[in-house]
Coordinates of C-alpha atoms and ligand atoms in Angstrom, one line a residue:
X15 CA 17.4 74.8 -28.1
X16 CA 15.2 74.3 -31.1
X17 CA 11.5 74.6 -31.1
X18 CA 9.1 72.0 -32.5
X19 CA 5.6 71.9 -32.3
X20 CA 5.2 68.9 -29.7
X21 CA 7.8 68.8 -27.8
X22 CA 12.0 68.5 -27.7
X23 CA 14.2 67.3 -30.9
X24 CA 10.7 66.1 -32.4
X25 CA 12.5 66.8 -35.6
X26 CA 15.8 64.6 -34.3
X27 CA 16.2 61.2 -34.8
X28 CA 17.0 59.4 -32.2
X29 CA 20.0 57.5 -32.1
X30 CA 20.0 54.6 -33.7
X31 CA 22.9 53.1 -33.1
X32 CA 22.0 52.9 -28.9
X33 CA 20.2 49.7 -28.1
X34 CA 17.0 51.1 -27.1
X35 CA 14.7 53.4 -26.5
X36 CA 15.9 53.7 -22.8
X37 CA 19.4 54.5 -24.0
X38 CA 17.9 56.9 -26.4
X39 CA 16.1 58.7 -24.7
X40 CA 19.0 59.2 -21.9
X41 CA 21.3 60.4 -25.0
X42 CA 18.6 62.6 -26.1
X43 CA 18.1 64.2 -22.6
X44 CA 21.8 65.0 -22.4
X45 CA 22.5 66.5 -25.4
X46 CA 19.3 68.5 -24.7
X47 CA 20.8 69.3 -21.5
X48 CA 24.1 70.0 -22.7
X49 CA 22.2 73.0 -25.4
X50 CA 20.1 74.3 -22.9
X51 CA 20.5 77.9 -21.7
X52 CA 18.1 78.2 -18.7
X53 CA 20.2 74.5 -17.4
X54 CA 22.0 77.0 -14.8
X55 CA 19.4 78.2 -12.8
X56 CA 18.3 74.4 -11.4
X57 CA 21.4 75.2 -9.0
X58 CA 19.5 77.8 -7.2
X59 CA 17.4 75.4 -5.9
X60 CA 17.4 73.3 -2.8
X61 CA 16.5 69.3 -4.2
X62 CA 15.1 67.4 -1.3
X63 CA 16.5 63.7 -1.2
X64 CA 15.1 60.6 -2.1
X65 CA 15.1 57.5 0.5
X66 CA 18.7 56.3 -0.5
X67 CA 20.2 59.7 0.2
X68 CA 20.3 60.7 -4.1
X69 CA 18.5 63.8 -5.1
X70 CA 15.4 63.2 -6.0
X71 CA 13.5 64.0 -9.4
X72 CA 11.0 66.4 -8.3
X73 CA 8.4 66.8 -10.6
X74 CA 5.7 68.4 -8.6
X75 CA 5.9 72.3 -8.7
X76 CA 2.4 71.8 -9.8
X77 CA 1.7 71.5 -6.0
X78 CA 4.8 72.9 -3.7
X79 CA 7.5 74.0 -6.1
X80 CA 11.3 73.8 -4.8
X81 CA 12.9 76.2 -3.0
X82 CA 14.9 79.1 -3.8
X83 CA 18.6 78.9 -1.9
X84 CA 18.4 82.7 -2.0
X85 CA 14.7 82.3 0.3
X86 CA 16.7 81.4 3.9
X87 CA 18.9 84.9 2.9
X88 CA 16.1 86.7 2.1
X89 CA 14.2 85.2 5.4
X90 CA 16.9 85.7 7.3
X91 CA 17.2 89.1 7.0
X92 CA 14.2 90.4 7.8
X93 CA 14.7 88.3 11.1
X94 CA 18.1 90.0 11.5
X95 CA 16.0 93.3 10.9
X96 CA 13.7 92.4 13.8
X97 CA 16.7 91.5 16.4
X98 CA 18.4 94.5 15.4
X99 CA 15.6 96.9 14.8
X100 CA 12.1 96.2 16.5
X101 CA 9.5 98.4 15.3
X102 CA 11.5 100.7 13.7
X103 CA 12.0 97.8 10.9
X104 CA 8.8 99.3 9.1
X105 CA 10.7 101.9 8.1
X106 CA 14.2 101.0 8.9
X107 CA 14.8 97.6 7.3
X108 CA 16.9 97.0 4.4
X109 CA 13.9 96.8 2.8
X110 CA 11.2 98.6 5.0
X111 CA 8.3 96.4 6.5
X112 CA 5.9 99.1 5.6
X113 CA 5.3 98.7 1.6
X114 CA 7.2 94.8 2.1
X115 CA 4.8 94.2 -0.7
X116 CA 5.2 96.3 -2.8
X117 CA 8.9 94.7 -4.0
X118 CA 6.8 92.0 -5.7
X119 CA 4.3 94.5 -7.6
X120 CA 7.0 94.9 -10.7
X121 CA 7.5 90.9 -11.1
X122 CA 4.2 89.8 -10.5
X123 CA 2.8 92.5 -13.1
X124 CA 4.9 91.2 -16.0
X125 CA 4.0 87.5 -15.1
X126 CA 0.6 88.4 -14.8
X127 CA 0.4 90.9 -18.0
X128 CA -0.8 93.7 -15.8
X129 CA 0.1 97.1 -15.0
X130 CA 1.8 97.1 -11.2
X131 CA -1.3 99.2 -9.6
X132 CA -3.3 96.2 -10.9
X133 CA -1.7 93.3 -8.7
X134 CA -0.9 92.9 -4.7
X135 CA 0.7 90.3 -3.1
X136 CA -1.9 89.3 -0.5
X137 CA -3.5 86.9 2.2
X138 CA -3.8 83.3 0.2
X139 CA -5.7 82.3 -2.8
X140 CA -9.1 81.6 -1.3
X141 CA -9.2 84.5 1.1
X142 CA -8.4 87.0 -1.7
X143 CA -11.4 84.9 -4.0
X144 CA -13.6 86.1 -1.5
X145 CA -12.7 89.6 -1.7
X146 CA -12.9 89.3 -5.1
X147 CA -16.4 88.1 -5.5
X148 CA -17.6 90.8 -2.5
X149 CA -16.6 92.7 -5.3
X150 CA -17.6 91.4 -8.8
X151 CA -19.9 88.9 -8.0
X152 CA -23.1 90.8 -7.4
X153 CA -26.9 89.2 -8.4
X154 CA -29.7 91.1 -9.3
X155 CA -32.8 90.1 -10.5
X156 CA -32.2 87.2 -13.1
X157 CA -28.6 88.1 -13.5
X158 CA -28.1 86.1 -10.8
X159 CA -26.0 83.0 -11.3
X160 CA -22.2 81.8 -11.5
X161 CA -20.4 79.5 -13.8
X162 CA -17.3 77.4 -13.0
X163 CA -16.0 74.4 -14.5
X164 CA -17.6 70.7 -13.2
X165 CA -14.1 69.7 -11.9
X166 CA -12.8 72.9 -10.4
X167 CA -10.9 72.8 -7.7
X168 CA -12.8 72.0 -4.5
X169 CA -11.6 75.0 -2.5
X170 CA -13.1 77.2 -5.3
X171 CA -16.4 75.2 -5.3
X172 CA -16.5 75.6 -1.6
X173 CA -16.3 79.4 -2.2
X174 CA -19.0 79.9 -4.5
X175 CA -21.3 77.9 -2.9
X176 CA -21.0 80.1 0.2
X177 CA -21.3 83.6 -1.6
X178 CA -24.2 82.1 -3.4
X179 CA -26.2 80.8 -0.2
X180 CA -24.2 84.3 1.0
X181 CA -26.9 85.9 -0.9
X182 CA -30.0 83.8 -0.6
X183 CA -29.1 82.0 -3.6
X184 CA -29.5 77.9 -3.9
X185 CA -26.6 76.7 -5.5
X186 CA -28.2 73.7 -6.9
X187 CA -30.2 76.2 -8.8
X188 CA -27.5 79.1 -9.4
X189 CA -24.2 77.5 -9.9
X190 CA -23.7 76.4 -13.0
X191 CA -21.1 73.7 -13.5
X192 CA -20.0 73.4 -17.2
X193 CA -18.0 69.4 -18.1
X194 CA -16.8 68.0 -20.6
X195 CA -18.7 66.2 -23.9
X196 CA -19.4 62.6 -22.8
X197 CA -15.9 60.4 -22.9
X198 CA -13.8 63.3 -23.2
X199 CA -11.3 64.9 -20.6
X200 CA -11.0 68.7 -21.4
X201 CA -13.5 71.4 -22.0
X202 CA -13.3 72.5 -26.0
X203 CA -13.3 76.0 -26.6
X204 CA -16.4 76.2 -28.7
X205 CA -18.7 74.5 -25.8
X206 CA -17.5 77.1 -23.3
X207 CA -18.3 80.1 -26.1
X208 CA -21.6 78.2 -26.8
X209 CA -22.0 78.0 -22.8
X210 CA -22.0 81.7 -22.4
X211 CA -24.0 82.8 -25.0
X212 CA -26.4 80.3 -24.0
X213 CA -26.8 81.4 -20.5
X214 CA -26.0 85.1 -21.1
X215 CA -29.1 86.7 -19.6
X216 CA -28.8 85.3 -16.4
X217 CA -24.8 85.2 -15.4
X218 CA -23.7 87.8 -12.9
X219 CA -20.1 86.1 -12.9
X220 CA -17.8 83.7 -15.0
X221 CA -14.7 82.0 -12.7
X222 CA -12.2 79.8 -14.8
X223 CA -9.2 78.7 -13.7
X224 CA -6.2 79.2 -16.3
X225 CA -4.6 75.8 -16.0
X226 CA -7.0 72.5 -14.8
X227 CA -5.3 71.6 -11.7
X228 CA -6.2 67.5 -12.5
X229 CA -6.0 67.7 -16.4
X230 CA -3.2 70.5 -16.9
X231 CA -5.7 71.6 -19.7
X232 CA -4.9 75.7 -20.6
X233 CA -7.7 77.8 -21.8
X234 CA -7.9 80.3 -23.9
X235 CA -8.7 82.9 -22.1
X236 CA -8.9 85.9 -23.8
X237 CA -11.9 84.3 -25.6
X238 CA -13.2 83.1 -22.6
X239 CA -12.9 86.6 -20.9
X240 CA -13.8 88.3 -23.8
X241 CA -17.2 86.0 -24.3
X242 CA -17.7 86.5 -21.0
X243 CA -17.8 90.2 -21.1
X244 CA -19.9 90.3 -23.8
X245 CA -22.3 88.3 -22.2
X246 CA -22.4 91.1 -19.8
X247 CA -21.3 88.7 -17.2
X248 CA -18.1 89.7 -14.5
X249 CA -14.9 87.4 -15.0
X250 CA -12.1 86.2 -12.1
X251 CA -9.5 83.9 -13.2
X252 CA -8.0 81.2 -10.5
X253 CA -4.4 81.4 -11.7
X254 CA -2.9 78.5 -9.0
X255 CA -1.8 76.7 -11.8
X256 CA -1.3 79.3 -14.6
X257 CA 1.1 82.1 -12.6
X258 CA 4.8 81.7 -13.6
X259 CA 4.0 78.2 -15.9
X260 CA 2.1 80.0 -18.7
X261 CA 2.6 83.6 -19.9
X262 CA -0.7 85.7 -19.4
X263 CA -2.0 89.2 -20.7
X264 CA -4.4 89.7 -17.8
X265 CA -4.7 93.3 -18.6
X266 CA -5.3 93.0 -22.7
X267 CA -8.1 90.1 -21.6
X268 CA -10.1 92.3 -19.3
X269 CA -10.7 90.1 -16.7
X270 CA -12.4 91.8 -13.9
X271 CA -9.7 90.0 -11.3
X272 CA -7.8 87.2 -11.1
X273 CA -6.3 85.0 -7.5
X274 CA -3.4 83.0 -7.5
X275 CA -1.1 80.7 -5.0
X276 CA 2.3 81.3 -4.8
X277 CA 3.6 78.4 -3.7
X278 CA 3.2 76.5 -6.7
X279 CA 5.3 77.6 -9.9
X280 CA 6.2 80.5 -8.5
X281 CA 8.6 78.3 -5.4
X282 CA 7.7 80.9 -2.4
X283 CA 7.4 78.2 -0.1
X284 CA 4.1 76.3 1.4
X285 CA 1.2 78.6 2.5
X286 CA 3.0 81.7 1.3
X287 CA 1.8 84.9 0.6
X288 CA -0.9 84.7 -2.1
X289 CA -1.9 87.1 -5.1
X290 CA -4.4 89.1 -6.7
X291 CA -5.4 91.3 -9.8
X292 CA -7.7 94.1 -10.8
X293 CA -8.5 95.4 -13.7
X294 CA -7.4 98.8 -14.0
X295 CA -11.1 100.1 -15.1
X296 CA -12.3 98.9 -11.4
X297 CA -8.7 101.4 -9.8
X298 CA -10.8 103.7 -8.8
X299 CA -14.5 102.5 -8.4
X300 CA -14.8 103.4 -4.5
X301 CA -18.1 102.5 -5.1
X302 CA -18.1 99.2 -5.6
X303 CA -18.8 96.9 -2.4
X304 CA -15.5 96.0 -0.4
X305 CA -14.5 94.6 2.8
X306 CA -11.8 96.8 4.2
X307 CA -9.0 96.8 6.3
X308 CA -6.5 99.4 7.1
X309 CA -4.0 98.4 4.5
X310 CA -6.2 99.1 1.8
X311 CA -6.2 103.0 3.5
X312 CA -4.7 105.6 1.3
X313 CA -1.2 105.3 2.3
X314 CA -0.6 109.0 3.2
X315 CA -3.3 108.8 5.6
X316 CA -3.0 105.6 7.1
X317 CA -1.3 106.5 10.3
X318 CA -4.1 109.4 10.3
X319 CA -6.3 106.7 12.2
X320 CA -9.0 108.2 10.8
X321 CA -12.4 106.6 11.3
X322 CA -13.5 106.7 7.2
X323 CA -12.1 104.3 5.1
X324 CA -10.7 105.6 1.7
X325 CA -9.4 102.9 -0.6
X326 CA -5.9 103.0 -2.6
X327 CA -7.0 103.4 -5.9
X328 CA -6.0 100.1 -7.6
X329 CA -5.5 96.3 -6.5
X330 CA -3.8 97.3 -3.0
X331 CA -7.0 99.0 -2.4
X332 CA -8.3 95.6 -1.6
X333 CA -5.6 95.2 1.4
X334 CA -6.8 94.3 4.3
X335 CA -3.9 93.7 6.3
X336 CA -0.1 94.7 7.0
X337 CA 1.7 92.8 4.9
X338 CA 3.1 89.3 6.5
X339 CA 6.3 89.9 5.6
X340 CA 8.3 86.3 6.5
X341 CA 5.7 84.5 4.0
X342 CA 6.2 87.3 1.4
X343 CA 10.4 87.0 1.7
X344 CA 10.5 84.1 -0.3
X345 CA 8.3 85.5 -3.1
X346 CA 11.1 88.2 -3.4
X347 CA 13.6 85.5 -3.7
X348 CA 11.7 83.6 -6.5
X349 CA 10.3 86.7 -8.4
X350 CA 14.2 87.5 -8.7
X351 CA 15.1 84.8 -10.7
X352 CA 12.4 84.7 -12.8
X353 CA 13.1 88.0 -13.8
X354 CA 16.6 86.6 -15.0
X355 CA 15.3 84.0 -16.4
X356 CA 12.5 85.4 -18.5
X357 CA 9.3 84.2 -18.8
X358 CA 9.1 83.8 -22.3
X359 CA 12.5 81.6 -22.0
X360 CA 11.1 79.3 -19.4
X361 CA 8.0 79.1 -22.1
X362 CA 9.9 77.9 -24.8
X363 CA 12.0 75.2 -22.3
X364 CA 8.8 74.6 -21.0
X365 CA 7.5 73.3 -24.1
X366 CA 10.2 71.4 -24.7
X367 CA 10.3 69.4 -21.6
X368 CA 7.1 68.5 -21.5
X369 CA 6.5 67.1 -24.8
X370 CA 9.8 65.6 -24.0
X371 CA 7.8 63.6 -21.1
X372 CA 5.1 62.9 -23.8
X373 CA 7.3 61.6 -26.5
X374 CA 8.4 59.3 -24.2
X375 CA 5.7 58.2 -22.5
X376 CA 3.8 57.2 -26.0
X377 CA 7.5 55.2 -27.0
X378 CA 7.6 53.5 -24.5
X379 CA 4.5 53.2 -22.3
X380 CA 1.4 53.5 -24.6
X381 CA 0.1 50.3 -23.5
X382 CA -0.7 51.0 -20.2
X383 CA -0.4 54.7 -19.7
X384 CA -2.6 57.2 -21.1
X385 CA -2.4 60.9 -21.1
X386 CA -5.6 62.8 -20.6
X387 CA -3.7 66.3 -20.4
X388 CA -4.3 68.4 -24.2
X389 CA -1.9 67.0 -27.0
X390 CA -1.6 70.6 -28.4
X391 CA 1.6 72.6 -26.3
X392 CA -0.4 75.5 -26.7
X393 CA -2.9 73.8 -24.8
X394 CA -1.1 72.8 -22.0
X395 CA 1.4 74.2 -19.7
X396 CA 4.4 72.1 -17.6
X397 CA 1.8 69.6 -16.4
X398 CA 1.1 66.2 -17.6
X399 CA -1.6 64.1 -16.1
X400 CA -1.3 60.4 -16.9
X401 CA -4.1 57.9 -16.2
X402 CA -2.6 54.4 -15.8
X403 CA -4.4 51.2 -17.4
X404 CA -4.2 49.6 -14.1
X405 CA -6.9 48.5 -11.3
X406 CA -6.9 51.4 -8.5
X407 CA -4.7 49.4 -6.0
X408 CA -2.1 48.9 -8.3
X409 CA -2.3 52.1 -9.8
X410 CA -1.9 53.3 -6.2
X411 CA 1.2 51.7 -5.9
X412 CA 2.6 52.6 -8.9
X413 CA 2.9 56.0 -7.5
X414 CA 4.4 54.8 -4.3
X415 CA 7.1 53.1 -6.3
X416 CA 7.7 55.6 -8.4
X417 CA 8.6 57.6 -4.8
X418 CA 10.1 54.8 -3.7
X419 CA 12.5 55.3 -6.8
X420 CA 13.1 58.4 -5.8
X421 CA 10.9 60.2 -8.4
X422 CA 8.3 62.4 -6.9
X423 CA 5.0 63.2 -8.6
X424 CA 1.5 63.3 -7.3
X425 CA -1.6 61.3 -7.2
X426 CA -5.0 62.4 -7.3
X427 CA -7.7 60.4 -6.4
X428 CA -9.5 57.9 -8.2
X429 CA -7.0 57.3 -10.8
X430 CA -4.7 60.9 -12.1
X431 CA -0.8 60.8 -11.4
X432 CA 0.4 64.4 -12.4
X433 CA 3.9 64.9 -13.5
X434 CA 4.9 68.7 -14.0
X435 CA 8.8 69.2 -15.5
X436 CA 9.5 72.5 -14.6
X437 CA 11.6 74.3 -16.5
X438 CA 13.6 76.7 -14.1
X439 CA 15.1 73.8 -12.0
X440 CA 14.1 70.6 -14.2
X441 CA 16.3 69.0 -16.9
X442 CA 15.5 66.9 -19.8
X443 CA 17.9 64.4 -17.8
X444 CA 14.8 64.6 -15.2
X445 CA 12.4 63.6 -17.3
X446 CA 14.6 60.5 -18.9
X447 CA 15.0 58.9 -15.6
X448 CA 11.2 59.9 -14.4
X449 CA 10.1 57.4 -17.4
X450 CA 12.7 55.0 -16.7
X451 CA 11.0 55.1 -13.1
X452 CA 7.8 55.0 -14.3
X453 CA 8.1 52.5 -16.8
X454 CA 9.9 50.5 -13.6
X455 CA 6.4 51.0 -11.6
X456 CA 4.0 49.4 -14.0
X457 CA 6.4 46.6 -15.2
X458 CA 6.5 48.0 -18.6
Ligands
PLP14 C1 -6.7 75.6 -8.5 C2 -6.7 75.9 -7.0 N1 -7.5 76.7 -6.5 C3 -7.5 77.0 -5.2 C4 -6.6 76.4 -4.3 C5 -6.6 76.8 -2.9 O1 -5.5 77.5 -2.5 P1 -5.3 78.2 -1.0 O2 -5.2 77.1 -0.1 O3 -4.0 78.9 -1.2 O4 -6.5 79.1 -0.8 C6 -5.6 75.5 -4.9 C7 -4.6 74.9 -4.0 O5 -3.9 74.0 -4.4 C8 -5.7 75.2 -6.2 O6 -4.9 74.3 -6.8

């Protein structure tokens, strides 16, 4: 596959002897197709079914991504390890019960850039956001206020709020919520830099998600970690959108921590086990507040059941419970093939695909479809968020005919349809027949 700076065969003409762009672009996609290594691996995934019995075009890993074949083995030995073992599975499963997590520390470290003592697979996002910030988010005197981003996700606004009224703090006075310039959809750069420098004296913590769940926008974030910093401010990263669609250097950075999902780009199947890092200069600060539970009990002592709590130095210190091993099986399944596949790889299909999607989508449905996501790829990640030129109803049911044919996607309210080609089980083929769909819905 070659690279080019927006997206697929840029630097390809299309064919000019097919009699449009339709035909093209489904020419295009299969030659595409037909070049591209990583094309095996969409067979290791289960694709649900469309209403007339075809397999659908799934382009929503942004929200649930597909699931491994290899999960129901994986699940289904851990249930044969129960029948046949009971307890003694937590030490005598095929792969024991009692460090179940730790099979995910290797994988999750190189997607997240990290060391392994620096992540844990743990509890869900939100949970382990509240750990976090029992942690790192600590106000004193003016140093007392939180930034996020106007449109963060609600579940992280939620949080915040509570820690801040957690500590006698008014969130209409201590949250600050940063948007974007009037009449523009992302956040640039240079107004987050200005953002912290401006409010410098008075942050205790900076939480930025990697990846805009509605606008797919990427950050830079080492400048936003390292601006953070230096405004002597703490920094957590929400990574629900970022973990195994972007590559990430979470440990070159310095954020303090960072959460993520795992259900979404990293396939482990809906509510599964979540994650979490810490910066290896917090390992062994016992003396920052925590809530504990016994998992988070230096290991050699754990079954000492003794009444002191001594963390594990490192990101598992921050355990609180056994580790739920049927929502983590999956996660051992997916973290497997993207250590075949490579994240670096997926990157560079990624890439591709979606400025496949965007070439497309400005050929042949300029007129009535507009894409708010970042133009730049390294600005972006799989997702493109398209906002159609159409009253609300009728955008409404553009998205239900684009189920209808069989293509699923996702609509946010008022007015966002968010299409994510994903490059470990998505072909260019996918993303032909999504526009053909699409360009179907609004009667282009
Ligand atoms: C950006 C972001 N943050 C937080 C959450 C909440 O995740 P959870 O329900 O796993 O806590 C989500 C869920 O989709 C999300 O997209």
């Amino acid at each position: 596959m070659r690279r080019s700076r927006g997206g697929a065969g840029r630097d390809e003409p299309l064919e000019r002897s097919l009699s449009g762009p339709r035909e093209a672009h489904a020419a295009r996609a299969a030659s595409l197709d037909a070049r591209d290594p990583l094309a095996p691996f969409a067979a290791e995934f289960h694709r649900p079914a469309a209403a007339d019995g075809r397999k659908a075009v799934y382009l929503c890993g942004h929200s649930l991504g597909l699931q491994p074949k290899a999960a129901q083995s994986y699940v289904a030995q851990e249930l044969a390890d129960w029948q046949r073992l009971g307890v003694l599975g937590h030490h005598a499963a095929a792969r024991p019960w009692i460090g179940y997590h730790e099979h995910a520390a290797a994988a999750l470290a190189a997607l997240a850039g990290a060391g392994e003592r620096e992540v844990v697979a743990m509890n869900s996002l939100t949970v382990n956001l509240h750990l976090m910030m029992v942690s790192f988010f600590r106000p004193r005197g003016r140093r007392n206020r939180l930034l996020i981003e106007k449109s963060a996700f609600p579940s992280d606004r939620y949080a915040v709020a509570s820690q801040l009224a957690f500590h006698g703090l008014d969130p209409a006075e201590h949250l600050i919520e940063l948007e974007p310039r009037p009449h523009e959809q992302s956040l640039r750069t240079e107004d987050i830099l200005a953002c912290l420098e401006r409010e410098a004296p008075r942050l205790a913590l900076v939480l930025w998600p990697g990846v805009q769940y509605l606008t797919g926008q990427l950050f830079d974030l080492g400048a936003i970690c390292a601006a953070a910093r230096a405004a002597g401010a703490a920094v957590g990263l929400d990574l629900a959108h970022a973990i195994g669609n972007v590559p990430l250097r979470l440990h070159d950075w310095n954020a303090d921590f960072a959460v993520w999902c795992s259900y979404k780009y990293l396939n482990s199947g809906p509510g599964a086990i979540g994650g979490c890092f810490v910066h290896e200069r917090h390992a062994a600060a016992f003396d920052l507040p925590r809530f504990a539970g016994w998992w988070g009990h230096d290991k050699a002592r754990r079954f000492e059941m003794e009444p002191q709590f001594q963390p594990i130095a490192g990101a598992e210190g921050w355990q609180l419970s056994n580790p739920p091993v049927l929502s983590a099986a999956p996660l051992l399944a997916s973290l497997d093939i993207f250590r075949r596949a490579g994240m670096s790889r997926l990157r560079e299909k990624s890439i591709a695909l979606t400025g496949f999607l965007e070439e497309a989508i400005e050929r042949r449905l300029a007129a009535t479809v507009e894409i708010i996501t970042p133009r730049r790829p390294e600005e972006r990640g799989s997702q493109l968020s398209l906002r159609l030129a159409l009253p609300a109803p009728a955008a409404r049911r553009c998205h239900e005919r684009l189920t209808a044919q069989g293509v699923i996607a996702d609509w946010r309210e008022p007015a966002t349809l968010r299409l994510a080609p994903v490059p470990l089980y998505n072909s260019f083929g996918d993303v032909a027949a999504a526009v053909d769909a699409l360009a179907h819905a609004v009667g282009a």
